[in-house]
Coordinates of C-alpha atoms and ligand atoms in Angstrom, one line a residue:
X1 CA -11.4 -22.4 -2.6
X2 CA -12.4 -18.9 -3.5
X3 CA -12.8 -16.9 -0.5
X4 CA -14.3 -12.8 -1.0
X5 CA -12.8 -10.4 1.1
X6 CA -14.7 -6.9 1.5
X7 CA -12.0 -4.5 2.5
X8 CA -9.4 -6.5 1.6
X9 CA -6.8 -3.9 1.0
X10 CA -7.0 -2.3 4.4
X11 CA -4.5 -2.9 7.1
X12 CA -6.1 -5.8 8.5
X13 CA -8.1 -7.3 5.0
X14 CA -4.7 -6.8 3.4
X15 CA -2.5 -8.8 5.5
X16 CA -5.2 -11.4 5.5
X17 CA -5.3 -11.4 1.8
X18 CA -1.4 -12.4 2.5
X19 CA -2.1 -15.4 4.5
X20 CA -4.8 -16.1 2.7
X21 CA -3.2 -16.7 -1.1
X22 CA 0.1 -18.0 0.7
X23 CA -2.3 -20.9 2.1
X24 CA -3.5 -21.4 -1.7
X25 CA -6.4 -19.8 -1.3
X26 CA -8.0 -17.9 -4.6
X27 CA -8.8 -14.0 -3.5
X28 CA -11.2 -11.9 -4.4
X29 CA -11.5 -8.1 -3.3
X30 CA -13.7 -5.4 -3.0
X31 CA -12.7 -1.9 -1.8
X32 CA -13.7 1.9 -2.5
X33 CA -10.3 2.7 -1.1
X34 CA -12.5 4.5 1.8
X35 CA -9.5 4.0 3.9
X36 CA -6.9 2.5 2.1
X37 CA -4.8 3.2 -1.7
X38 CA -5.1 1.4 -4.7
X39 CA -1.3 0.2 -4.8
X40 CA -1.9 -2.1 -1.9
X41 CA -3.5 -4.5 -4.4
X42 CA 0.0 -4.7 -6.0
X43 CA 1.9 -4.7 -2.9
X44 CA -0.1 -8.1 -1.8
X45 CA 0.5 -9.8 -5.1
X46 CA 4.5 -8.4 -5.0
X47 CA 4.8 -10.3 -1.4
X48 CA 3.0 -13.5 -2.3
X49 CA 3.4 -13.7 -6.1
X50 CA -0.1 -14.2 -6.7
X51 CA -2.9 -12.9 -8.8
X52 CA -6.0 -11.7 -6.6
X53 CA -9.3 -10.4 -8.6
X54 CA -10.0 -6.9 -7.8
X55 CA -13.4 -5.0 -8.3
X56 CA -13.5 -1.1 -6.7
X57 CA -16.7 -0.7 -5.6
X58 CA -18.8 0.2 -2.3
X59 CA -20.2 -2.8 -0.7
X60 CA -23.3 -1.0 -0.2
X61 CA -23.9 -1.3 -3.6
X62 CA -26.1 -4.7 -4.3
X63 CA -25.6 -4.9 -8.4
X64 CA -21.9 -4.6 -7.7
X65 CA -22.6 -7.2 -4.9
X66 CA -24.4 -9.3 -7.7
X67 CA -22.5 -8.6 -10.1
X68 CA -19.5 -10.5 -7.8
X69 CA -21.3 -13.6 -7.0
X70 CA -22.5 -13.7 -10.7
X71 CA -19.0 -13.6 -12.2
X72 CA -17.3 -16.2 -9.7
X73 CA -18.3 -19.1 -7.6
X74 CA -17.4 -17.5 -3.7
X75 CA -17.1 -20.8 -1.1
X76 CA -16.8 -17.7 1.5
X77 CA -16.3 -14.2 2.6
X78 CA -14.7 -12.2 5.3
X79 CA -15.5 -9.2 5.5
X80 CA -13.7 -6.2 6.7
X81 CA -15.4 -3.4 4.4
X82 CA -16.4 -1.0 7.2
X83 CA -15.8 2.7 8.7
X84 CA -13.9 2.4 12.2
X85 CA -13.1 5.1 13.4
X86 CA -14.5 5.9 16.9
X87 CA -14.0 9.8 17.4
X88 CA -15.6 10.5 13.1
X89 CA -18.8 8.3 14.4
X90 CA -19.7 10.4 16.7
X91 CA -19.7 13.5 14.4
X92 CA -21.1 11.6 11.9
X93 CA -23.3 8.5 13.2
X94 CA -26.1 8.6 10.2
X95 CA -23.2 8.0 7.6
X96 CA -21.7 5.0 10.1
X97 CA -24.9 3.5 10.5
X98 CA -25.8 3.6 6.9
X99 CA -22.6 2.4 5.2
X100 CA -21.5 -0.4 8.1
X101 CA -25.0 -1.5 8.6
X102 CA -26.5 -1.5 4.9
X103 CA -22.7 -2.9 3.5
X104 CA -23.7 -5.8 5.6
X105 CA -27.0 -6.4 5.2
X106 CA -26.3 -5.9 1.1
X107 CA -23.9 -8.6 1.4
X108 CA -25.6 -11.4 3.6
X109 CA -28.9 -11.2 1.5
X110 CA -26.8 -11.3 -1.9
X111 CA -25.1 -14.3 -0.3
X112 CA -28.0 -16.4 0.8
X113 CA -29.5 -15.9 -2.8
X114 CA -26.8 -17.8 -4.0
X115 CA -26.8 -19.8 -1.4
X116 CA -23.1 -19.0 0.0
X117 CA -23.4 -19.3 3.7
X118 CA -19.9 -19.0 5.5
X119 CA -19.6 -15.7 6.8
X120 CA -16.7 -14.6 9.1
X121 CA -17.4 -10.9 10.5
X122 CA -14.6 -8.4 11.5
X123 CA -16.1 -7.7 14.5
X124 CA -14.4 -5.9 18.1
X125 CA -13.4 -5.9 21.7
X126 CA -15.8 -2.8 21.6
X127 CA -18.8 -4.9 22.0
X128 CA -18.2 -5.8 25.5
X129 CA -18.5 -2.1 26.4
X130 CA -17.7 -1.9 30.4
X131 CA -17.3 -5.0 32.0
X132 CA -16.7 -5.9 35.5
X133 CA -13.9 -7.5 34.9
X134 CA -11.2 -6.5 32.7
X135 CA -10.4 -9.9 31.4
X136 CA -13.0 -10.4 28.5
X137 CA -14.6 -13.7 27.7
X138 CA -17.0 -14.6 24.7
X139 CA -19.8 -15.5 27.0
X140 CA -20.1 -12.3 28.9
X141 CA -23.4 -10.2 27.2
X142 CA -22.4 -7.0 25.2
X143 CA -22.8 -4.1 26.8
X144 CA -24.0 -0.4 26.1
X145 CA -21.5 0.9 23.8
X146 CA -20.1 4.6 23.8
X147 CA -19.9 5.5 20.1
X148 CA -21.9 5.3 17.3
X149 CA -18.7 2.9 15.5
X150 CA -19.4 0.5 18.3
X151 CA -22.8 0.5 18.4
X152 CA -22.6 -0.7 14.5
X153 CA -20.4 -3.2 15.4
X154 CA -23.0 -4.9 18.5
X155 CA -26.1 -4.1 16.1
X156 CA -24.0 -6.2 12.9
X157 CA -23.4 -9.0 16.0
X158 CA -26.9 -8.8 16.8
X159 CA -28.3 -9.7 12.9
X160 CA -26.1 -12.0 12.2
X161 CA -27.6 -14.1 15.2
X162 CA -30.9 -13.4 14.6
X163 CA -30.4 -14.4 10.7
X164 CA -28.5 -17.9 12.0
X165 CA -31.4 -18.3 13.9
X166 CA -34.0 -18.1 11.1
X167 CA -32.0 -20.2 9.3
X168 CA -29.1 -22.3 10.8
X169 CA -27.7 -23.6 7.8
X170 CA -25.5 -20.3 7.9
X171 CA -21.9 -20.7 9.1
X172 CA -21.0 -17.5 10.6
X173 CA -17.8 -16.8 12.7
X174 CA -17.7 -13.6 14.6
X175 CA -14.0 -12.3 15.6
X176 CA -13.7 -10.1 18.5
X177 CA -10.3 -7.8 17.5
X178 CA -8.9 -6.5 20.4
X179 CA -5.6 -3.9 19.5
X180 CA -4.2 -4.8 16.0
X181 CA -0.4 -3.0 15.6
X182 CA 2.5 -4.1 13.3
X183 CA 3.0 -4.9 9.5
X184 CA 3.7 -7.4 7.6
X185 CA 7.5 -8.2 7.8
X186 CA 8.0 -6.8 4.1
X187 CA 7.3 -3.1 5.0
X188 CA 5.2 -3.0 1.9
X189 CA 1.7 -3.3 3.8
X190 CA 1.1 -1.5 7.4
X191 CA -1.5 0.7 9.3
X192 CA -1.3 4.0 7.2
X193 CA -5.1 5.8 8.1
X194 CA -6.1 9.2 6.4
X195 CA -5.3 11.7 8.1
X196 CA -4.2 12.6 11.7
X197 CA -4.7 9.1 13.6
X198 CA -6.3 8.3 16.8
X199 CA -5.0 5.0 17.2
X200 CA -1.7 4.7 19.2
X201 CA 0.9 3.0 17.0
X202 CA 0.0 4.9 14.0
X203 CA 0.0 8.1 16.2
X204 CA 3.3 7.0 17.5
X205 CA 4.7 6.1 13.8
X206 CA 3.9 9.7 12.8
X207 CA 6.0 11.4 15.7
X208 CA 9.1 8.9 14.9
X209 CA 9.1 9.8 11.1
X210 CA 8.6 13.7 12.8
X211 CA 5.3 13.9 10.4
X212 CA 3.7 14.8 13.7
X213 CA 5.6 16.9 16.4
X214 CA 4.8 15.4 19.6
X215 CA 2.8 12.1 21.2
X216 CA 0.3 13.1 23.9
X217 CA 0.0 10.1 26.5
X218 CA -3.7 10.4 27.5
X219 CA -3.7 10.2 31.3
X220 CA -1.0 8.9 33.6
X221 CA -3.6 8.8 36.8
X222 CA -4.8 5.2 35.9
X223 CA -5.3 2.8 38.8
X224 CA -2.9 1.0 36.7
X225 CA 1.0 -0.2 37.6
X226 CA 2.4 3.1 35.9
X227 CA -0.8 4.9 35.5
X228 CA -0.9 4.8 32.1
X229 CA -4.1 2.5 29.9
X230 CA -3.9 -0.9 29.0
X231 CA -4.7 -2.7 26.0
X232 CA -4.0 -6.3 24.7
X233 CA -1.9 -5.5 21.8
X234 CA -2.3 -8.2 19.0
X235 CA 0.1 -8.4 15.4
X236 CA -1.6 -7.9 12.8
X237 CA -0.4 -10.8 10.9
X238 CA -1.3 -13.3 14.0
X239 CA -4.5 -11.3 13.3
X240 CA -4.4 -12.6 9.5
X241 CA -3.7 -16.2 10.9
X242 CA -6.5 -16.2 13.3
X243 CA -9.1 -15.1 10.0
X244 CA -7.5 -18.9 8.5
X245 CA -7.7 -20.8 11.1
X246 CA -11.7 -19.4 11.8
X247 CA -12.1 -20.3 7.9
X248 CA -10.7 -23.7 7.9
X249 CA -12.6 -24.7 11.6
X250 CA -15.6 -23.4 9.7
X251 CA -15.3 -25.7 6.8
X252 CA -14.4 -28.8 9.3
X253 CA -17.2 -28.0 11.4
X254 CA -21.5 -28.1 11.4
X255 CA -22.7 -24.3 10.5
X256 CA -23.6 -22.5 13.8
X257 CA -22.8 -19.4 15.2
X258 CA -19.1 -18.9 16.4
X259 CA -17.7 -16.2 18.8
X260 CA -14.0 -15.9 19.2
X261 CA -11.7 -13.1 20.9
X262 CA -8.5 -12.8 18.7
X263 CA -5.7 -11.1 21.4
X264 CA -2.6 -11.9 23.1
X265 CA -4.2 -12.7 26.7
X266 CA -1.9 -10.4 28.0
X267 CA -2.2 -6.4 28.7
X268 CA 0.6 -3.9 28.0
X269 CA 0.3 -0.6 29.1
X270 CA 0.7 2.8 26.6
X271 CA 4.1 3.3 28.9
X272 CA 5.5 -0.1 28.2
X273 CA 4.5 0.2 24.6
X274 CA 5.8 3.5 24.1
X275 CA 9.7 2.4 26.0
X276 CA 9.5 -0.9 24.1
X277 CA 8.8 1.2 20.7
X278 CA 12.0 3.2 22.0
X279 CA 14.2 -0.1 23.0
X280 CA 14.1 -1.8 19.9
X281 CA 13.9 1.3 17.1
X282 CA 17.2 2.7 19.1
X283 CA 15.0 6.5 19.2
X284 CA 14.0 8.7 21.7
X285 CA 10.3 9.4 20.7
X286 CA 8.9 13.1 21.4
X287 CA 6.1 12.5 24.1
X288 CA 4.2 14.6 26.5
X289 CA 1.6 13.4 29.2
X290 CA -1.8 14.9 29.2
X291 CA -5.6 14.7 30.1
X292 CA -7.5 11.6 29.9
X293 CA -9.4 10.7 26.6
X294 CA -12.8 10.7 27.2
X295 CA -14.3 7.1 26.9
X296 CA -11.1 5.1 27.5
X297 CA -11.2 2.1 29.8
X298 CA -8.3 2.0 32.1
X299 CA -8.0 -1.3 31.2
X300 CA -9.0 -4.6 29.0
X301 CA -7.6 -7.6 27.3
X302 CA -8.5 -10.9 26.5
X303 CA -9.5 -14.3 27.7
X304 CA -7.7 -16.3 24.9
X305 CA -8.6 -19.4 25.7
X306 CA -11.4 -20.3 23.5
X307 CA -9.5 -19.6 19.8
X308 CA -7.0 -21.5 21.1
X309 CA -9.2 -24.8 22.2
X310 CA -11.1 -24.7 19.7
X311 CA -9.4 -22.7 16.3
X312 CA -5.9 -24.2 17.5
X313 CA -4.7 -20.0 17.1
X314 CA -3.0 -18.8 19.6
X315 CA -0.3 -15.7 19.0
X316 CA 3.6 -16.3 18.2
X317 CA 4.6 -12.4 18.0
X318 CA 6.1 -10.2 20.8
X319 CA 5.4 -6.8 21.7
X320 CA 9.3 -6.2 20.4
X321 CA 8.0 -7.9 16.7
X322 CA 5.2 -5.4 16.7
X323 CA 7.4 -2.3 17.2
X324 CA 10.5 -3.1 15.1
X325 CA 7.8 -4.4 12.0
X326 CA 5.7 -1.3 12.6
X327 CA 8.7 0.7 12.6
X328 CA 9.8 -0.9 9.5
X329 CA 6.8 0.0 6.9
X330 CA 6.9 3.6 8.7
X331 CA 10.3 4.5 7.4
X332 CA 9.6 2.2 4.4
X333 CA 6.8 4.0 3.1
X334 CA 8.4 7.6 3.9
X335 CA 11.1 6.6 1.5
X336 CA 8.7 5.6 -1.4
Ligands
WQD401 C1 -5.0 2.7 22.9 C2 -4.4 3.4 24.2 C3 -5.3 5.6 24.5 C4 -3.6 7.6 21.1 C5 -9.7 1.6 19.6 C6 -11.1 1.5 19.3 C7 -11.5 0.1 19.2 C8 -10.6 -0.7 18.2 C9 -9.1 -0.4 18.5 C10 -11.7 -0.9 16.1 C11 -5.5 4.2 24.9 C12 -3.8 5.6 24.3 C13 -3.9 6.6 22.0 C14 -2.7 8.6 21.5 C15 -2.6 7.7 23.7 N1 -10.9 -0.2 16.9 N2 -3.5 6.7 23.3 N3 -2.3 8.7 22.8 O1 -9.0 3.1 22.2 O2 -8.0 0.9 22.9 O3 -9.3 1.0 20.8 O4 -8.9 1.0 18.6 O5 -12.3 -1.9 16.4 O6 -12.8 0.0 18.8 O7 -11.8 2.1 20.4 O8 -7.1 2.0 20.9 O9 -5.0 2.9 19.9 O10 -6.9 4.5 20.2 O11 -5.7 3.7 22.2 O12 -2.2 7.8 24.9 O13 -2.4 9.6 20.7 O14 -3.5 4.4 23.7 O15 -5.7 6.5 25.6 O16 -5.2 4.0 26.3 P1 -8.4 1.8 21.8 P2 -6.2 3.3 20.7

């Protein structure tokens, strides 16, 4: 089976790539290399020994799209091709909404024309926005989101259900990320954004390799057991895992429209993460507490339950796995 994966040498499409040709899956990718370089193609067939098609290219161009579909026969895509990051959005929300949504809409419509119709979207925790509960479950409504990154994410959720309910022989799978950290346990593939991060492990993988002076622990007044956020922290290859087991329940089931949270069920605090980083790395990491950031939740992770029921997915890696494998492609990739 030929599955297309938009994205698919960025830190989560690549590790899916992974799991995906291990499983004997054919891959094809597309990528600008937006947010990502162009040896990771060679990195992914250096870990799996396997070929993978490659065409650079901007999904939000439709004859490239074409052009795709044209010159192999795709039985599905996944698609991660997509700008994420939440602080850029909100100085630039015309060039989110234009690439995340148009990428999209380009690729469904190219799609139905040749009448491919299994669909699994890279979707986010983000679209619950503030909940009453900090336990999120795929039946709660999406709420008002507080960037323009989110709000691309709950619009993309929004057309994909309105185009499985003009026509419901789509199969479309929507999976609701909540904090992907780690690497695969090579070192050769991990989360390495341009530029400063704002995320926390790759923020935290900077300071270790001292590329960064200092981590700044946003806010230590949290109503929380040591004041400090929490998250449900997810590996990203249990992440990859989770985009197979969506793809094969997809195959074996009727097309509809699927919702699934992919997380650990648990939350871990920034504290717990940043000690645990310590613990198992054998470092002291460089680390100051400051000011809240605005926006952040004091806390959210997921209701796991429903992946598990029903996609049989559940995660296997600890919070330990995620530093030490993290840790790993950091040092890793300052040596190359
Ligand atoms: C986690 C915690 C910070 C950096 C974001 C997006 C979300 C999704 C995942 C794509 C928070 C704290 C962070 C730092 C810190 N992305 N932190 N110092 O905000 O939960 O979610 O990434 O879908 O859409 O919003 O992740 O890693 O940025 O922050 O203290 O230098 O770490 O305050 O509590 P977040 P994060």
């Amino acid at each position: 089976m030929k599955i297309l994966v938009t994205g698919g040498t960025g830190y989560i499409g690549s590790h899916t790539c992974v799991e995906l040709l291990n499983e004997g899956y054919e891959v094809v990718i597309v990528d600008n290399f937006s947010n990502s370089k162009p040896e990771v193609t060679e990195k992914i067939k250096k870990i799996t020994n396997k070929d993978i098609k490659f065409y650079k290219g901007d999904v939000c161009s439709r004859e490239l799209i074409e052009k795709i579909f044209n010159e192999n026969e795709i039985d599905g895509v996944i698609h991660f091709a997509g700008y994420k990051a939440v602080g850029e959005s909100v100085k630039k929300p015309l060039m989110y909404y234009q690439n995340n949504l148009e990428s999209t809409i380009n690729l469904l419509d190219v799609m139905q024309n040749h009448n491919c119709k299994t669909f699994i979207f890279s979707s986010s925790a983000t679209v619950y926005g503030i909940q009453d509960t900090p336990k999120y479950v795929e039946t709660m409504e999406r709420r008002k989101q507080s960037n323009p990154y989110g709000r691309t994410k709950s619009m993309i959720e929004q057309i994909l259900e309105d185009l499985y309910t003009s026509d419901n022989s789509w199969n479309i799978t929507l999976l609701r990320y909540f904090n992907p950290v780690g690497s695969h346990e090579s070192g050769l593939l991990g989360d390495d954004p341009s530029g400063i991060p704002n995320n926390l492990m790759p923020y935290i993988l900077r300071v270790s390799t001292h590329q960064l002076e200092k981590l700044t622990i946003f806010g230590r007044d949290y109503e929380t057991p040591d004041g400090t956020c929490i998250r449900d922290y997810i590996h990203v290859v249990d992440l990859a895992k989770g985009h197979l087991k969506a793809l094969k329940h997809a195959k074996e089931n009727p097309s509809n429209l699927y919702i699934y949270n992919l997380g650990s069920g648990k939350g871990i605090s920034v504290q717990e993460m940043v000690d645990t980083f310590e613990k198992v790395n054998n470092l002291k990491l460089n680390y100051v507490y400051g000011e809240r950031r605005a926006g952040d939740l004091p806390e959210y992770y997921a209701d796991a339950n429903k992946a598990l029921k029903e996609l049989n997915w559940k995660t296997e890696k600890t919070l330990e796995d995620m530093c030490k494998d993290s840790y790993n492609f950091a040092i890793n990739s300052k040596s190359e």
